[in-house]
Amino acid sequence: ETGVTQSPTHLIKTRGQQVTLRCSSQSGHNTVSWYQQALGQGPQFIFQYYREEENGRGNFPPRFSGLQFPNYSSELNVNALELDDSALYLCASSVGEEPVSYNEQFFGPGTRLTVL
Amino acid sequence: QKEVEQDPGPLSVPEGAIVSLNCTYSNSAFQYFMWYRQYSRKGPELLMYTYSSGNKEDGRFTAQVDKSSKYISLFIRDSQPSDSATYLCAMSAPHGGSYIPTFGRGTSLIVHP
């Protein structure tokens, strides 16, 4: 069974640029969540996708957007990068069910984004 | 005031010690309480989760939740150098169609031989 993978591992961008980060969820998982973890802080929830639909969003501006594909892999896009966007971006996958229930999230290793 | 408060440490203990890690929170709607371990340059790994108040034990790890005090703890018995990592508490309440965790900032633990 393959775990959650993310690419790239590291990325350096300049202010104002756009970036796309990618995540492959664990086999059998249909839900993907994205988090931003600044240095010395805990992960902050950006948004979640369940069966290709956005299923919840945290307190992040619209320049943070995402997609989930039919194979349940996902992308996080950030436009107009700012210096404060420098962080570790984590993807987590889980098995979503209805009705609402708690499901364990499995995290990938993250993509470290540096904005200069 | 943050929803979840966690002392960042670092907490340094000798090998074999009992470690106590704690978090407090303000949102009474939280229902699930989790502890994650995060090694340097890795993603968080779930150690244990608890629903509502009570204790849960798994090997050397024990999680406690006191909802009346809005306080959760993780105890590590017979700590090992390999336990050196950042420990993140997280808790979640229903949010739309799912449970979204809110994380503490993490406590850095160092277990020295």
Coordinates of C-alpha atoms in Angstrom, one line a residue:
Chain A
E1 CA 0.0 0.0 0.0
T2 CA 1.5 3.4 -1.1
G3 CA 1.3 6.2 1.4
V4 CA 0.6 9.9 0.7
T5 CA 3.1 11.4 -1.6
Q6 CA 3.7 15.1 -2.4
S7 CA 5.7 16.9 -5.0
P8 CA 7.9 18.8 -5.2
T9 CA 9.9 18.4 -1.9
H10 CA 11.2 21.9 -2.0
L11 CA 10.3 25.0 -4.0
I12 CA 11.7 28.5 -4.1
K13 CA 9.6 31.3 -5.7
T14 CA 9.6 35.1 -5.7
R15 CA 6.9 37.4 -4.5
G16 CA 4.0 37.7 -6.9
Q17 CA 4.5 34.4 -8.7
Q18 CA 2.1 31.5 -8.8
V19 CA 2.8 27.9 -7.5
T20 CA 1.1 24.5 -7.9
L21 CA 1.7 21.8 -5.3
R22 CA 0.7 18.2 -5.9
C23 CA -0.5 15.3 -3.7
S24 CA -1.3 11.7 -4.3
S25 CA -3.6 10.3 -1.7
Q26 CA -3.2 6.9 -0.1
S27 CA -4.8 4.0 -2.0
G28 CA -8.6 3.8 -1.3
H29 CA -8.8 7.3 0.2
N30 CA -11.4 9.7 -1.3
T31 CA -10.8 12.8 0.8
V32 CA -7.8 15.1 0.7
S33 CA -7.1 18.0 3.1
W34 CA -4.4 20.7 2.7
Y35 CA -2.6 22.4 5.6
Q36 CA -0.1 25.2 5.9
Q37 CA 2.5 24.8 8.7
A38 CA 4.6 27.9 9.4
L39 CA 7.9 27.4 11.2
G40 CA 7.3 26.6 14.9
Q41 CA 3.5 26.4 14.5
G42 CA 1.0 23.7 14.1
P43 CA -0.7 22.9 10.8
Q44 CA -3.5 25.3 9.8
F45 CA -6.4 23.9 7.7
I46 CA -6.7 25.4 4.2
F47 CA -9.4 23.3 2.6
Q48 CA -10.7 19.8 2.1
Y49 CA -11.9 18.0 -1.0
Y50 CA -14.3 15.0 -0.9
R51 CA -15.1 13.2 -4.2
E52 CA -13.8 16.2 -6.2
E53 CA -15.9 18.8 -4.4
E54 CA -14.6 21.4 -1.9
N55 CA -16.0 20.2 1.5
G56 CA -14.8 22.8 3.9
R57 CA -12.4 25.8 3.9
G58 CA -10.3 27.5 6.6
N59 CA -9.5 31.1 7.0
F60 CA -7.4 31.5 3.8
P61 CA -7.9 34.1 1.0
P62 CA -9.3 33.1 -2.4
R63 CA -5.8 33.1 -4.0
F64 CA -5.4 29.7 -2.3
S65 CA -7.4 27.3 -4.6
G66 CA -7.5 23.6 -5.2
L67 CA -8.6 20.7 -7.3
Q68 CA -9.2 17.1 -6.8
F69 CA -9.1 14.7 -9.7
P70 CA -11.1 11.5 -10.4
N71 CA -8.3 9.4 -9.1
Y72 CA -8.5 11.5 -5.9
S73 CA -5.1 13.1 -6.3
S74 CA -5.1 16.8 -5.6
E75 CA -3.4 20.1 -6.4
L76 CA -3.0 23.3 -4.3
N77 CA -2.6 26.5 -6.2
V78 CA -1.4 29.7 -4.7
N79 CA -1.5 32.9 -6.7
A80 CA 0.2 36.2 -6.1
L81 CA 2.7 34.7 -3.6
E82 CA 3.5 36.8 -0.5
L83 CA 6.5 36.4 1.8
D84 CA 4.2 35.1 4.6
D85 CA 3.3 32.1 2.3
S86 CA 6.7 30.6 3.1
A87 CA 5.8 27.4 5.0
L88 CA 5.5 23.6 4.9
Y89 CA 2.4 22.6 2.9
L90 CA 1.0 19.3 4.0
C91 CA -1.5 17.1 2.3
A92 CA -3.5 14.5 4.2
S93 CA -5.8 11.8 2.9
S94 CA -8.6 9.9 4.5
V95 CA -11.6 7.8 3.8
G96 CA -14.7 10.1 3.8
E97 CA -18.0 8.6 4.7
E98 CA -21.6 9.8 5.1
P99 CA -23.0 10.7 7.5
V100 CA -20.3 12.8 9.0
S101 CA -17.9 10.8 11.0
Y102 CA -14.3 11.1 12.2
N103 CA -11.8 9.5 9.9
E104 CA -8.0 9.2 10.5
Q105 CA -6.0 11.5 8.3
F106 CA -2.7 10.3 6.9
F107 CA -0.2 13.0 6.2
G108 CA 2.4 13.3 3.4
P109 CA 5.9 14.6 4.0
G110 CA 5.0 18.1 2.8
T111 CA 6.4 20.6 0.3
R112 CA 8.6 23.3 1.7
L113 CA 7.9 26.6 -0.1
T114 CA 10.2 29.5 0.3
V115 CA 9.0 32.9 -1.1
L116 CA 11.8 35.5 -1.6
Chain B
Q1 CA -6.6 33.7 22.7
K2 CA -6.0 30.8 20.4
E3 CA -8.6 28.0 20.3
V4 CA -5.8 25.4 21.3
E5 CA -2.9 26.3 23.5
Q6 CA 0.2 24.2 23.8
D7 CA 3.6 25.0 25.3
P8 CA 6.3 24.8 22.6
G9 CA 9.0 23.7 25.0
P10 CA 11.6 22.4 24.5
L11 CA 11.1 19.7 27.1
S12 CA 14.3 17.8 27.8
V13 CA 14.1 14.5 29.8
P14 CA 16.5 11.6 30.5
E15 CA 15.9 8.2 28.9
G16 CA 13.4 6.2 30.9
A17 CA 11.5 9.2 32.3
I18 CA 7.7 9.6 32.2
V19 CA 6.8 12.5 29.9
S20 CA 3.7 14.6 30.3
L21 CA 2.5 16.7 27.5
N22 CA -0.6 19.0 27.7
C23 CA -3.0 21.2 25.8
T24 CA -5.8 23.4 26.8
Y25 CA -8.6 24.6 24.6
S26 CA -11.5 27.0 24.5
N27 CA -14.1 25.5 22.1
S28 CA -16.6 23.3 23.9
A29 CA -17.8 21.9 20.6
F30 CA -14.6 19.8 20.2
Q31 CA -15.5 16.1 20.2
Y32 CA -12.4 14.3 19.0
F33 CA -9.0 14.8 20.6
M34 CA -5.8 13.6 18.8
W35 CA -2.1 13.5 19.4
Y36 CA 0.3 13.5 16.5
R37 CA 4.1 13.0 16.5
Q38 CA 6.2 14.9 13.9
Y39 CA 9.8 14.2 13.2
S40 CA 11.9 16.9 11.7
R41 CA 11.1 17.5 8.0
K42 CA 8.3 14.9 8.1
G43 CA 4.5 15.0 8.1
P44 CA 2.6 14.5 11.3
E45 CA 1.8 10.9 12.3
L46 CA -1.3 10.1 14.3
L47 CA -0.4 8.4 17.7
M48 CA -3.9 8.2 19.2
Y49 CA -7.3 9.7 19.2
T50 CA -10.0 9.8 21.8
Y51 CA -13.7 10.6 21.6
S52 CA -15.1 12.8 24.4
S53 CA -13.7 12.5 27.9
G54 CA -11.7 9.6 29.4
N55 CA -8.5 7.7 29.1
K56 CA -7.0 5.7 26.3
E57 CA -3.9 3.6 26.5
D58 CA -1.7 2.2 23.7
G59 CA 1.6 0.6 24.7
R60 CA 3.7 3.3 26.3
F61 CA 1.3 6.0 25.5
T62 CA -1.7 7.2 27.5
A63 CA -4.1 9.9 26.4
Q64 CA -6.4 11.7 28.8
V65 CA -9.2 14.1 28.1
D66 CA -11.0 16.2 30.7
K67 CA -13.7 18.1 28.9
S68 CA -14.9 19.8 32.1
S69 CA -11.5 21.5 32.4
K70 CA -10.9 21.7 28.7
Y71 CA -7.6 20.0 29.2
I72 CA -5.9 17.1 27.4
S73 CA -2.7 15.2 28.2
L74 CA -0.4 12.6 26.7
F75 CA 1.8 10.5 28.9
I76 CA 4.8 8.6 27.6
R77 CA 6.2 5.9 29.8
D78 CA 9.8 4.7 29.7
S79 CA 10.7 7.4 27.2
Q80 CA 13.3 6.6 24.5
P81 CA 15.7 8.8 22.5
S82 CA 13.6 7.7 19.4
D83 CA 10.7 9.6 21.0
S84 CA 12.5 12.9 20.4
A85 CA 10.1 14.8 18.1
T86 CA 7.5 17.5 18.1
Y87 CA 4.2 16.4 19.6
L88 CA 1.1 18.1 18.3
C89 CA -2.3 18.0 19.9
A90 CA -5.3 18.5 17.7
M91 CA -9.1 18.5 18.3
S92 CA -12.1 18.6 16.0
A93 CA -15.7 19.4 15.8
P94 CA -18.2 18.9 13.0
H95 CA -17.5 21.4 10.2
G96 CA -19.8 21.2 7.2
G97 CA -19.4 17.6 6.0
S98 CA -16.4 16.6 8.0
Y99 CA -14.4 16.9 11.2
I100 CA -11.6 19.4 10.6
P101 CA -8.8 19.3 13.2
T102 CA -7.5 22.4 14.9
F103 CA -3.8 22.0 15.9
G104 CA -1.8 23.3 18.8
R105 CA 1.6 24.7 17.9
G106 CA 3.4 21.5 19.1
T107 CA 5.8 20.7 22.0
S108 CA 9.4 19.8 21.2
L109 CA 10.5 16.8 23.2
I110 CA 14.1 15.8 23.6
V111 CA 14.9 12.5 25.3
H112 CA 18.7 12.2 26.0
P113 CA 20.5 8.9 26.7

